[in-house]
PDB file of C-alpha atoms and ligand atoms in Angstrom:
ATOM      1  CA  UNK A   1      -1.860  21.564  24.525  1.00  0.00           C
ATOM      2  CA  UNK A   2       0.335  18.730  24.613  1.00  0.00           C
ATOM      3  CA  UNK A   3      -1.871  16.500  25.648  1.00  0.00           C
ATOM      4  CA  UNK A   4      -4.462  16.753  23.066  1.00  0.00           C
ATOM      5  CA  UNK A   5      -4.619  14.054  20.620  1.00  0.00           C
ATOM      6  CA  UNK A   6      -3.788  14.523  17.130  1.00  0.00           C
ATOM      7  CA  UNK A   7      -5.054  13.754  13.970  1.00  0.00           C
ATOM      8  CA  UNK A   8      -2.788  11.473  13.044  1.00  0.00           C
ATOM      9  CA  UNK A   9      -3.088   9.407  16.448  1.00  0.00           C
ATOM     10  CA  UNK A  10      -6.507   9.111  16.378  1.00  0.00           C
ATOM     11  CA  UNK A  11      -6.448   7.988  12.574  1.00  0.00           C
ATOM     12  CA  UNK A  12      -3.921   5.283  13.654  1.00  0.00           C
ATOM     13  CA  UNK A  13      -6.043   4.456  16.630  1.00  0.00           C
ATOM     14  CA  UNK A  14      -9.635   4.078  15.301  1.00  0.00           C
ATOM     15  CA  UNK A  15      -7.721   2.052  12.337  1.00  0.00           C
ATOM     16  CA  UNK A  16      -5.463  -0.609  14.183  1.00  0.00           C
ATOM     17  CA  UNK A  17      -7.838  -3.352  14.141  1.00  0.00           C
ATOM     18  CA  UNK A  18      -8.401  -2.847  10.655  1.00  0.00           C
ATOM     19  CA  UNK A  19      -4.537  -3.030  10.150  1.00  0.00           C
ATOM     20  CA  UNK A  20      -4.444  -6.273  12.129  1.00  0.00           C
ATOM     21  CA  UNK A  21      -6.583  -7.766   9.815  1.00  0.00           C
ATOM     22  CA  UNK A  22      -4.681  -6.920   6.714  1.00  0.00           C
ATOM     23  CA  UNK A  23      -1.684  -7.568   8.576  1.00  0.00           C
ATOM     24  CA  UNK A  24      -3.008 -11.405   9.907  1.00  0.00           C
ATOM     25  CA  UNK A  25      -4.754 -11.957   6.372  1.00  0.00           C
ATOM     26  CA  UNK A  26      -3.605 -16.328   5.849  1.00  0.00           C
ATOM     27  CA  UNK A  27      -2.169 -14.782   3.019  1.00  0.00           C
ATOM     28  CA  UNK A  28       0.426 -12.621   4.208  1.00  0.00           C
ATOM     29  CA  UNK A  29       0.755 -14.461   7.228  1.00  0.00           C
ATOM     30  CA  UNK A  30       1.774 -17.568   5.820  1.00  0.00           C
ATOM     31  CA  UNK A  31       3.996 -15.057   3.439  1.00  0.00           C
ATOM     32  CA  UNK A  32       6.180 -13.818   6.562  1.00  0.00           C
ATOM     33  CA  UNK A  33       5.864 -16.715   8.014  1.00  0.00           C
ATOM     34  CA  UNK A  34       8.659 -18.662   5.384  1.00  0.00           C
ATOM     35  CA  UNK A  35       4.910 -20.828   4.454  1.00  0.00           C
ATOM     36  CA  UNK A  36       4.293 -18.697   1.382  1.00  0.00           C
ATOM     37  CA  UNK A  37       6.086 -19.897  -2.164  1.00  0.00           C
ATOM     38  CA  UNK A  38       7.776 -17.996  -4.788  1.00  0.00           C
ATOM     39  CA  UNK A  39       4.719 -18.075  -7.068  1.00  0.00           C
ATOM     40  CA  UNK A  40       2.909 -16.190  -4.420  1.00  0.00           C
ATOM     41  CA  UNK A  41       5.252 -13.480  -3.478  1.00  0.00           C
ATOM     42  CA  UNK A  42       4.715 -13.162  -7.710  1.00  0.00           C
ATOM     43  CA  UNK A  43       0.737 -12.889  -7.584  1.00  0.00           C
ATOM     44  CA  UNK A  44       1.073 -10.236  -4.825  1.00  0.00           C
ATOM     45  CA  UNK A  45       3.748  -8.521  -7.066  1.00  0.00           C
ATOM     46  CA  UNK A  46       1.001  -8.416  -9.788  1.00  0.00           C
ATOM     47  CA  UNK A  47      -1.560  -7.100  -7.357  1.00  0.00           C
ATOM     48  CA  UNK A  48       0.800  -4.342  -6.468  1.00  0.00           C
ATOM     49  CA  UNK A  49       1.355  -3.378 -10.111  1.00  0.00           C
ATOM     50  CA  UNK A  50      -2.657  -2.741 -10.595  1.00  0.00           C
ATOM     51  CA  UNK A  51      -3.139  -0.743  -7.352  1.00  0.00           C
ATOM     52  CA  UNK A  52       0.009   1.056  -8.338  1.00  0.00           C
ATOM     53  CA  UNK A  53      -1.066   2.313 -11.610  1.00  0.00           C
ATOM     54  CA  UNK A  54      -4.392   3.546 -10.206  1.00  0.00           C
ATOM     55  CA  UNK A  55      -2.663   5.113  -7.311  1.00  0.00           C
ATOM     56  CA  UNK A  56      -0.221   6.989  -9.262  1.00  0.00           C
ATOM     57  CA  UNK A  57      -2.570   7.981 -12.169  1.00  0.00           C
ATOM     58  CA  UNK A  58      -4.285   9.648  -9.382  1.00  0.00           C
ATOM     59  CA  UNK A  59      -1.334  11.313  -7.787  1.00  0.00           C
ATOM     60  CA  UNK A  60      -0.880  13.146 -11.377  1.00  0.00           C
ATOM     61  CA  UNK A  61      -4.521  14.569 -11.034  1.00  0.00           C
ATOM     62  CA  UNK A  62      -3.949  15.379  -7.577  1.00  0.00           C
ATOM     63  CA  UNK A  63      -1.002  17.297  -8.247  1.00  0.00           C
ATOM     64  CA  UNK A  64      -3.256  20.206  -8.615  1.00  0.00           C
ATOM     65  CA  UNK A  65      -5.249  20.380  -5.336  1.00  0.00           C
ATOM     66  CA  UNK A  66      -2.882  22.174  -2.795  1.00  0.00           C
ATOM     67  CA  UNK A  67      -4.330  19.738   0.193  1.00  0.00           C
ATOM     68  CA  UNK A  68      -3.273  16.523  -1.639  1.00  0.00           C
ATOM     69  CA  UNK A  69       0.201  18.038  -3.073  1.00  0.00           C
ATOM     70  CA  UNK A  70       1.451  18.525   0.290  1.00  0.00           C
ATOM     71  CA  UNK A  71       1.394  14.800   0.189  1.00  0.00           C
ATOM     72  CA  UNK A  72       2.803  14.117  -3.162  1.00  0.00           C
ATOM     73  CA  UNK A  73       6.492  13.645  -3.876  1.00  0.00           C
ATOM     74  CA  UNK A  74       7.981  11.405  -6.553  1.00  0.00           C
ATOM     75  CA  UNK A  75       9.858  10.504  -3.539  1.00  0.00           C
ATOM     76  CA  UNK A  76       7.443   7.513  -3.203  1.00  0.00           C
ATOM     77  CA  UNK A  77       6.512   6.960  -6.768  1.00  0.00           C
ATOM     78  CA  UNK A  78       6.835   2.558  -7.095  1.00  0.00           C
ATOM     79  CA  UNK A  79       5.837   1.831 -10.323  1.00  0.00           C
ATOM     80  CA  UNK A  80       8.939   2.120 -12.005  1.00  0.00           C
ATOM     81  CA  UNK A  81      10.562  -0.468  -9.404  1.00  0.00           C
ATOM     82  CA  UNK A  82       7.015  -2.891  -9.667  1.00  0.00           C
ATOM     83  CA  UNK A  83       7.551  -2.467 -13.719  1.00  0.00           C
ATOM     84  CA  UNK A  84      11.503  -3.295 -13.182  1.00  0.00           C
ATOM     85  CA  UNK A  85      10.958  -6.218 -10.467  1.00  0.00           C
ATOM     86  CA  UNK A  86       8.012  -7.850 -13.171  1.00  0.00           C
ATOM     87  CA  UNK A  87      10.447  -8.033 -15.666  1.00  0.00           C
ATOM     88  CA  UNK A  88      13.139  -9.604 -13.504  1.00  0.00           C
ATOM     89  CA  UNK A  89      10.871 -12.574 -11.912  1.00  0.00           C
ATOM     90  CA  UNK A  90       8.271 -12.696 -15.375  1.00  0.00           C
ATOM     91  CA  UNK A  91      10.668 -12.270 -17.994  1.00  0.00           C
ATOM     92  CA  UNK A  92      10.025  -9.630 -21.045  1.00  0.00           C
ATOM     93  CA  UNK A  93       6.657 -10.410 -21.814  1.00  0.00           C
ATOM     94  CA  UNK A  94       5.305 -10.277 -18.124  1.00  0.00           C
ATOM     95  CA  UNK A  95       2.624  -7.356 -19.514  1.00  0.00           C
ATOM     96  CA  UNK A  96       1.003 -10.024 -21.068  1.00  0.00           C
ATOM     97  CA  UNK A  97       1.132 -12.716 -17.981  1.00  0.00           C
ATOM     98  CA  UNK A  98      -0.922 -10.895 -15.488  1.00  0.00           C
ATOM     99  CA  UNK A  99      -4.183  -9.589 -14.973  1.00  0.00           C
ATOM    100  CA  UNK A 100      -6.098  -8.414 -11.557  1.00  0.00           C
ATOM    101  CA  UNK A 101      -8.156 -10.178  -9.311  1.00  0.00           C
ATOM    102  CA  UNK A 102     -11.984  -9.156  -9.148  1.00  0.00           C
ATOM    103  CA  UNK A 103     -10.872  -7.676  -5.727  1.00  0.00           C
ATOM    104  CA  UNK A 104      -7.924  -5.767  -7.047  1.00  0.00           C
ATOM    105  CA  UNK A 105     -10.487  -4.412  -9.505  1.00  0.00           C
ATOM    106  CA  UNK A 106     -12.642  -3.076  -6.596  1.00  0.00           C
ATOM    107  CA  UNK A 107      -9.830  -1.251  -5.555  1.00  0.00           C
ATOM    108  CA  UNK A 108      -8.787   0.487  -8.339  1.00  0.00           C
ATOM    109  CA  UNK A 109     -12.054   1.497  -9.151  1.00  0.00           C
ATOM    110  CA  UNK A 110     -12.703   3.336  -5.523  1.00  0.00           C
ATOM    111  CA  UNK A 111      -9.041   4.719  -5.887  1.00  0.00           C
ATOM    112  CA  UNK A 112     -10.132   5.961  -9.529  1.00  0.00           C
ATOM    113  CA  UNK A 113     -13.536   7.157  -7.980  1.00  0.00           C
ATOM    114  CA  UNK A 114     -11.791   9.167  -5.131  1.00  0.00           C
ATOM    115  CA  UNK A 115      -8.389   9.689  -7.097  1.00  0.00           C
ATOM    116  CA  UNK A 116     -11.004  12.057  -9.426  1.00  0.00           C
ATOM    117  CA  UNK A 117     -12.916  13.768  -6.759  1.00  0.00           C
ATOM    118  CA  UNK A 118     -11.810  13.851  -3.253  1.00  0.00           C
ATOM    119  CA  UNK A 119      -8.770  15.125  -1.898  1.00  0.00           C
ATOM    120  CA  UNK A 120      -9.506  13.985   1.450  1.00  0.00           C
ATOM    121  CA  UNK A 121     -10.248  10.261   0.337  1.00  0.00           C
ATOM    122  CA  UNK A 122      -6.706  10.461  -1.638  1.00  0.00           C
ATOM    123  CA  UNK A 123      -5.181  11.418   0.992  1.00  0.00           C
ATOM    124  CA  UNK A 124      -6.438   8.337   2.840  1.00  0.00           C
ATOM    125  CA  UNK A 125      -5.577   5.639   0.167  1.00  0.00           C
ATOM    126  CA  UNK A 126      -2.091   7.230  -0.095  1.00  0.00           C
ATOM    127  CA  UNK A 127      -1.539   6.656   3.409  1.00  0.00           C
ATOM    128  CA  UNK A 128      -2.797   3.447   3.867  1.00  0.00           C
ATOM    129  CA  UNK A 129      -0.123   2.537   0.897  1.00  0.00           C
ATOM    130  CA  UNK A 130       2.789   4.013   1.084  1.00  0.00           C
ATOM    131  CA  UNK A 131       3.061   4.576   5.063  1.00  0.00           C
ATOM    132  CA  UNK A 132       2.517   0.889   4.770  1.00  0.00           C
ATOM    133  CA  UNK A 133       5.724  -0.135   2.510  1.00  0.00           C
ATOM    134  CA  UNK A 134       7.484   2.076   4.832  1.00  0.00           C
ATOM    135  CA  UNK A 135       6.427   0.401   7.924  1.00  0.00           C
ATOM    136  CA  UNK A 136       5.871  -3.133   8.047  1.00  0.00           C
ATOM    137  CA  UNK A 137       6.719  -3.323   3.899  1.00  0.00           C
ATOM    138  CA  UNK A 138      10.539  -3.273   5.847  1.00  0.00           C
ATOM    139  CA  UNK A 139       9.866  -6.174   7.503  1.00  0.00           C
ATOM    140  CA  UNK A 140       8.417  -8.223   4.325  1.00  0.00           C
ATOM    141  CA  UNK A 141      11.134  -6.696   2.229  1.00  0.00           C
ATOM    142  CA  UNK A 142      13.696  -8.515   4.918  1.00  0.00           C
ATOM    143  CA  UNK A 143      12.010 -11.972   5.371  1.00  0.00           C
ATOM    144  CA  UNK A 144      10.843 -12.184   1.376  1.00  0.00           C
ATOM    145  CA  UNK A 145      15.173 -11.377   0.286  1.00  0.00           C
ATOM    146  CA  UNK A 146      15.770 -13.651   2.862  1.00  0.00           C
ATOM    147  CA  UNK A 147      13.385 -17.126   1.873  1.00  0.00           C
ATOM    148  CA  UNK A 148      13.734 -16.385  -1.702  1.00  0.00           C
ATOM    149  CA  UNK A 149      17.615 -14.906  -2.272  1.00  0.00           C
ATOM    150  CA  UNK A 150      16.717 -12.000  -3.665  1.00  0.00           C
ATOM    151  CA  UNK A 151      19.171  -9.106  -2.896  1.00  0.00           C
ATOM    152  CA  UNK A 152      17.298  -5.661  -4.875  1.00  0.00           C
ATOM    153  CA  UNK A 153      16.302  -7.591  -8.032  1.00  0.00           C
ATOM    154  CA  UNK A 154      12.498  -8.554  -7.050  1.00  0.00           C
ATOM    155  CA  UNK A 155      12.061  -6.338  -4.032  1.00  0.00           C
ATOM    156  CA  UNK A 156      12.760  -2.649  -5.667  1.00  0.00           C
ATOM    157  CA  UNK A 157       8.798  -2.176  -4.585  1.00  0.00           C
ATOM    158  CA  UNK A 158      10.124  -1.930  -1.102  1.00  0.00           C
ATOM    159  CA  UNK A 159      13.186   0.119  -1.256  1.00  0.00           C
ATOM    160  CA  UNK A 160      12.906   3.351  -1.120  1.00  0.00           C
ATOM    161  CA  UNK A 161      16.030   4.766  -2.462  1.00  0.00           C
ATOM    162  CA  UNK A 162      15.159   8.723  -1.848  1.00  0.00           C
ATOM    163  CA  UNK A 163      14.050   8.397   1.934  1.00  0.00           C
ATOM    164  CA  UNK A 164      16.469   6.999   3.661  1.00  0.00           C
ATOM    165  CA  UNK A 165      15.017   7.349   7.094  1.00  0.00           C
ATOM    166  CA  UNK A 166      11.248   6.212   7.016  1.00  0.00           C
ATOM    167  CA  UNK A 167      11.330   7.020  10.490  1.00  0.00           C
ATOM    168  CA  UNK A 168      11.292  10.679   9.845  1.00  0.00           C
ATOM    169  CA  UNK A 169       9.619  10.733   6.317  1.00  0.00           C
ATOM    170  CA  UNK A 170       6.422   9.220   8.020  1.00  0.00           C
ATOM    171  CA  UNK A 171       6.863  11.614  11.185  1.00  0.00           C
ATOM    172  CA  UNK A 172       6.765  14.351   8.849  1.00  0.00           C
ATOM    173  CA  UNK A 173       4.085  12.766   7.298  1.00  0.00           C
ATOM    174  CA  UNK A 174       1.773  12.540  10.347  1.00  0.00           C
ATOM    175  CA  UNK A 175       2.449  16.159  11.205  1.00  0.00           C
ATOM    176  CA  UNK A 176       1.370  17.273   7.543  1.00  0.00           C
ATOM    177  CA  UNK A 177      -2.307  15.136   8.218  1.00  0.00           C
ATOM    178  CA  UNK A 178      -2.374  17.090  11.322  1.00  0.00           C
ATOM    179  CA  UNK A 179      -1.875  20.906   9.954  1.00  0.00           C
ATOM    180  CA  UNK A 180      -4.975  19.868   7.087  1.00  0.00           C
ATOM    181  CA  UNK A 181      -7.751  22.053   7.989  1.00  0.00           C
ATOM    182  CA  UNK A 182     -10.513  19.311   7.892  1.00  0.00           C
ATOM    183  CA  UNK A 183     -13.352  20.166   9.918  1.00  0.00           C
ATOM    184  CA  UNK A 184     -14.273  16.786  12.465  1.00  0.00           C
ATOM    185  CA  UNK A 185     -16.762  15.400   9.932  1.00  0.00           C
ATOM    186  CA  UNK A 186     -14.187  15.521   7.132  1.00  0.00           C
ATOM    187  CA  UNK A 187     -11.482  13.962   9.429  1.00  0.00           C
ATOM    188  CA  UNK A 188     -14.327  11.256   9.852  1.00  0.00           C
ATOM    189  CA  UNK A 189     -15.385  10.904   6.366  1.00  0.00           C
ATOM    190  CA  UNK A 190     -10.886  10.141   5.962  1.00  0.00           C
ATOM    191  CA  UNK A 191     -10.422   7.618   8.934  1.00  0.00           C
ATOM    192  CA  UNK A 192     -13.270   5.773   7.128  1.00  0.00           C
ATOM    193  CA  UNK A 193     -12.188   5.514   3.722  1.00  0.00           C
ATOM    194  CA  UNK A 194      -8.541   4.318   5.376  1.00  0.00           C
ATOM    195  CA  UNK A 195     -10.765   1.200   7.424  1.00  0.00           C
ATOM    196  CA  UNK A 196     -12.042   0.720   3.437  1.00  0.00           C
ATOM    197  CA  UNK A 197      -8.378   0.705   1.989  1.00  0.00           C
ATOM    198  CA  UNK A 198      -7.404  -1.896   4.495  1.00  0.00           C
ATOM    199  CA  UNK A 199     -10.653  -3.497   3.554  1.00  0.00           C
ATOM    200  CA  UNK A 200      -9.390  -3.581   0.052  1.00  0.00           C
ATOM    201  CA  UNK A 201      -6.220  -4.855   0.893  1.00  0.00           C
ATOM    202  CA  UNK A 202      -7.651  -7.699   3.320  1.00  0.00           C
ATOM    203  CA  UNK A 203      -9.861  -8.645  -0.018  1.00  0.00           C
ATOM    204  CA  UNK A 204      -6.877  -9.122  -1.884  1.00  0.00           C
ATOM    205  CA  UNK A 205      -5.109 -11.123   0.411  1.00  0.00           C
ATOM    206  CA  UNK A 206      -8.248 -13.226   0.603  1.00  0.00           C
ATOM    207  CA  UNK A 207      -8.419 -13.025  -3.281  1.00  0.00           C
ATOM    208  CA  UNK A 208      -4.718 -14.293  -3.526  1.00  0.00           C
ATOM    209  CA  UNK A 209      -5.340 -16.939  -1.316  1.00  0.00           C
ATOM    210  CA  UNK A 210      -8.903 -18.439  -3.146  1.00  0.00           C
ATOM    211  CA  UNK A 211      -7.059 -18.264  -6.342  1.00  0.00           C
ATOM    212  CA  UNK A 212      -3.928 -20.077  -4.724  1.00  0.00           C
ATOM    213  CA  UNK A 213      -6.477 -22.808  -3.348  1.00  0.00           C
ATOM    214  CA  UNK A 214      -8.302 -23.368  -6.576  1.00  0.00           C
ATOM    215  CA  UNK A 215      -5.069 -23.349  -8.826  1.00  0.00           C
ATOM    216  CA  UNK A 216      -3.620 -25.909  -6.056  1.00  0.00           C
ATOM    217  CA  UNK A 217      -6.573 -28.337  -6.540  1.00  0.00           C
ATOM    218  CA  UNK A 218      -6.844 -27.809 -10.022  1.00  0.00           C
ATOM    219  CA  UNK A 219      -3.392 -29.454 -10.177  1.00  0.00           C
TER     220      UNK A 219
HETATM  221  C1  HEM B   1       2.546  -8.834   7.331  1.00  0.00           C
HETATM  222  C2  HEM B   1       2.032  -7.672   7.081  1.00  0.00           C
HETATM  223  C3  HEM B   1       2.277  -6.426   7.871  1.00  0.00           C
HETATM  224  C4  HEM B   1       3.137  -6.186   8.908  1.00  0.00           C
HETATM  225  C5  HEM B   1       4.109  -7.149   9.562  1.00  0.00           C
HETATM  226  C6  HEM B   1       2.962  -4.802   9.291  1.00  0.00           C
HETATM  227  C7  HEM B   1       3.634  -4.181  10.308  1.00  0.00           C
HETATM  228  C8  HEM B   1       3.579  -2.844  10.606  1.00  0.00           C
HETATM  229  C9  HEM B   1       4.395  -2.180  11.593  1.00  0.00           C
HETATM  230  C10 HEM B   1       5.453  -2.847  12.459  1.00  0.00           C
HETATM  231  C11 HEM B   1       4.059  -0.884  11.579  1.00  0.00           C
HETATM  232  C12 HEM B   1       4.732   0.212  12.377  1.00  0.00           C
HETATM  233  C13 HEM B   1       3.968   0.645  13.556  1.00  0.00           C
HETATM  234  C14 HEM B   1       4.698   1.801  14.191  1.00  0.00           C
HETATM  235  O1  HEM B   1       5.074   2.757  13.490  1.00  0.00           O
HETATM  236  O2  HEM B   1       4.890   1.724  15.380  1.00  0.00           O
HETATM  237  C15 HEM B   1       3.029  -0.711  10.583  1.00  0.00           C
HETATM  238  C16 HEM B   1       2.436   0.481  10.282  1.00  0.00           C
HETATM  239  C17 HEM B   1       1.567   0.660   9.242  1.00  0.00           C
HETATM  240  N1  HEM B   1       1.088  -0.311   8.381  1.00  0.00           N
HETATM  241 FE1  HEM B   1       1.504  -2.266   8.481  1.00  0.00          FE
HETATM  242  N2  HEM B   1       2.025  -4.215   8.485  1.00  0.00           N
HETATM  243  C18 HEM B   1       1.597  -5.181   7.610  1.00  0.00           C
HETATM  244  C19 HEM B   1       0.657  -5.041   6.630  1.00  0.00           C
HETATM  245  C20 HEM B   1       0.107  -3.842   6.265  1.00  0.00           C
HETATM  246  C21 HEM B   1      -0.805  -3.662   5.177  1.00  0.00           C
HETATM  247  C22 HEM B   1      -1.298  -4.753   4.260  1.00  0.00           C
HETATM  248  C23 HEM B   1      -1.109  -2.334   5.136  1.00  0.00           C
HETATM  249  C24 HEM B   1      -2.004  -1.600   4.187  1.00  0.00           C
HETATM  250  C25 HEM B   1      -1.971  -1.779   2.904  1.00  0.00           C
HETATM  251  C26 HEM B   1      -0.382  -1.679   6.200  1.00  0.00           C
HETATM  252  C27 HEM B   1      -0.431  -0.337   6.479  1.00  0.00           C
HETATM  253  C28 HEM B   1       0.241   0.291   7.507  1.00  0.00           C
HETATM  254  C29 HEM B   1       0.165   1.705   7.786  1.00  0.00           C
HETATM  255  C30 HEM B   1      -0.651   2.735   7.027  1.00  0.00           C
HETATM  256  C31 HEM B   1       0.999   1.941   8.871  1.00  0.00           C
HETATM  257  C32 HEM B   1       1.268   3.284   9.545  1.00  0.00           C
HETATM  258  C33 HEM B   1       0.331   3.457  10.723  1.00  0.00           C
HETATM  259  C34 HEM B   1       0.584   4.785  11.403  1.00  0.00           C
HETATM  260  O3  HEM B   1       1.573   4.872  12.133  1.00  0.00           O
HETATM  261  O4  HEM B   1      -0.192   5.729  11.199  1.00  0.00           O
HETATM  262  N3  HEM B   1       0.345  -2.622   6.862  1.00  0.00           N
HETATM  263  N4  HEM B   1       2.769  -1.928  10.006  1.00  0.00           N
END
């Protein structure tokens, strides 16, 4: 049997150019790049904290449905750290300072949508999040500390303190999308709502970057 193709290969397969485009959004390309500013890291910060919310509101409904619990573990629960790194590059009153982008509002709604009705479409924005921050949210973590001096004030959004090897958290991960009984259609119906997540996350980026340009010409 080894060399039939699993779930979770074939998700990461039929979604990779999808993840290139998120990933080479001018956005976060110019981001990791050392061509992104401060202010910008910010916005994305404030993006985060939205998508967040909605995520994790839904992960308390989902706690219930024994498909989507075999997912869940407070483990990866960020909003604490995006609520904690707010405060440190807002100030107190950063509740009052941000608000989401029409794009960000897209998102929350289909997580809301799915969050309240569909395990398997759960399943697929919590992937496309948090297997994300483990993977190449590393790799921003590094270069953002790096350009803007932060050492865990700022980026507590990427550090996980509970896993300490991502390697293994998202290996164990994969196998748990592969023991799911979802019939092919199902496992269809979830690779497609993960090309929409990185959808929603390429609108973002493309969101953040609009607002960027018209707040740049504005001044
Ligand atoms: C500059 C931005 C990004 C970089 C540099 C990056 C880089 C990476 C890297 C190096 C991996 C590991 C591949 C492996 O395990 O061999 C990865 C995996 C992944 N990334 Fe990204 N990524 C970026 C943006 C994103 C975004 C915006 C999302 C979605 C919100 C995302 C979601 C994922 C997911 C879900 C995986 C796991 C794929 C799998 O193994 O099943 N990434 N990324």
């Amino acid at each position: 049997m080894s060399n039939v193709v699993s779930f979770s290969q074939v998700l990461r397969e039929r979604t990779k150019s999808s993840h290139g485009d998120s990933e080479g959004a001018t956005f976060m390309d110019d981001l990791v790049k050392g061509r992104g500013t401060r202010e910008d890291y910010i916005s994305l910060v404030v993006q985060h904290y939205f998508i967040y919310q909605a995520l994790e509101a839904a992960t308390e409904r989902m706690m219930n449905d024994a498909i989507a619990a075999s997912f869940i573990t407070p483990k990866l629960t960020r909003l604490p750290a995006l609520e904690a790194d707010l405060e440190f590059l807002l100030g107190d009153d950063w509740r009052d300072l941000i608000e989401p982008l029409p794009s960000t509002a897209a998102y929350v709604a289909r997580i809301n949508e799915v969050g309240a009705t569909w395990n398997g479409g759960f399943v697929a924005h919590h992937y496309t999040r948090y297997l994300g921050d483990l993977s190449g949210g590393q790799i921003i973590r590094t270069l953002i500390q790096r350009q803007f001096g932060f050492e865990t004030n700022g980026v507590g959004f990427y550090l996980f303190d509970e896993i300490a090897k991502p390697k293994e958290f998202k290996d164990t991960y994969k196998e748990q999308l592969d023991a799911v009984n979802w019939d092919d259609a199902e496992r269809d119906r979830v690779i497609d709502e993960v090309v929409r997540a990185y959808q929603f996350n390429t609108d973002v980026f493309n969101d953040l970057a609009r607002a960027k340009a018209s707040s740049t010409n504005v001044a």
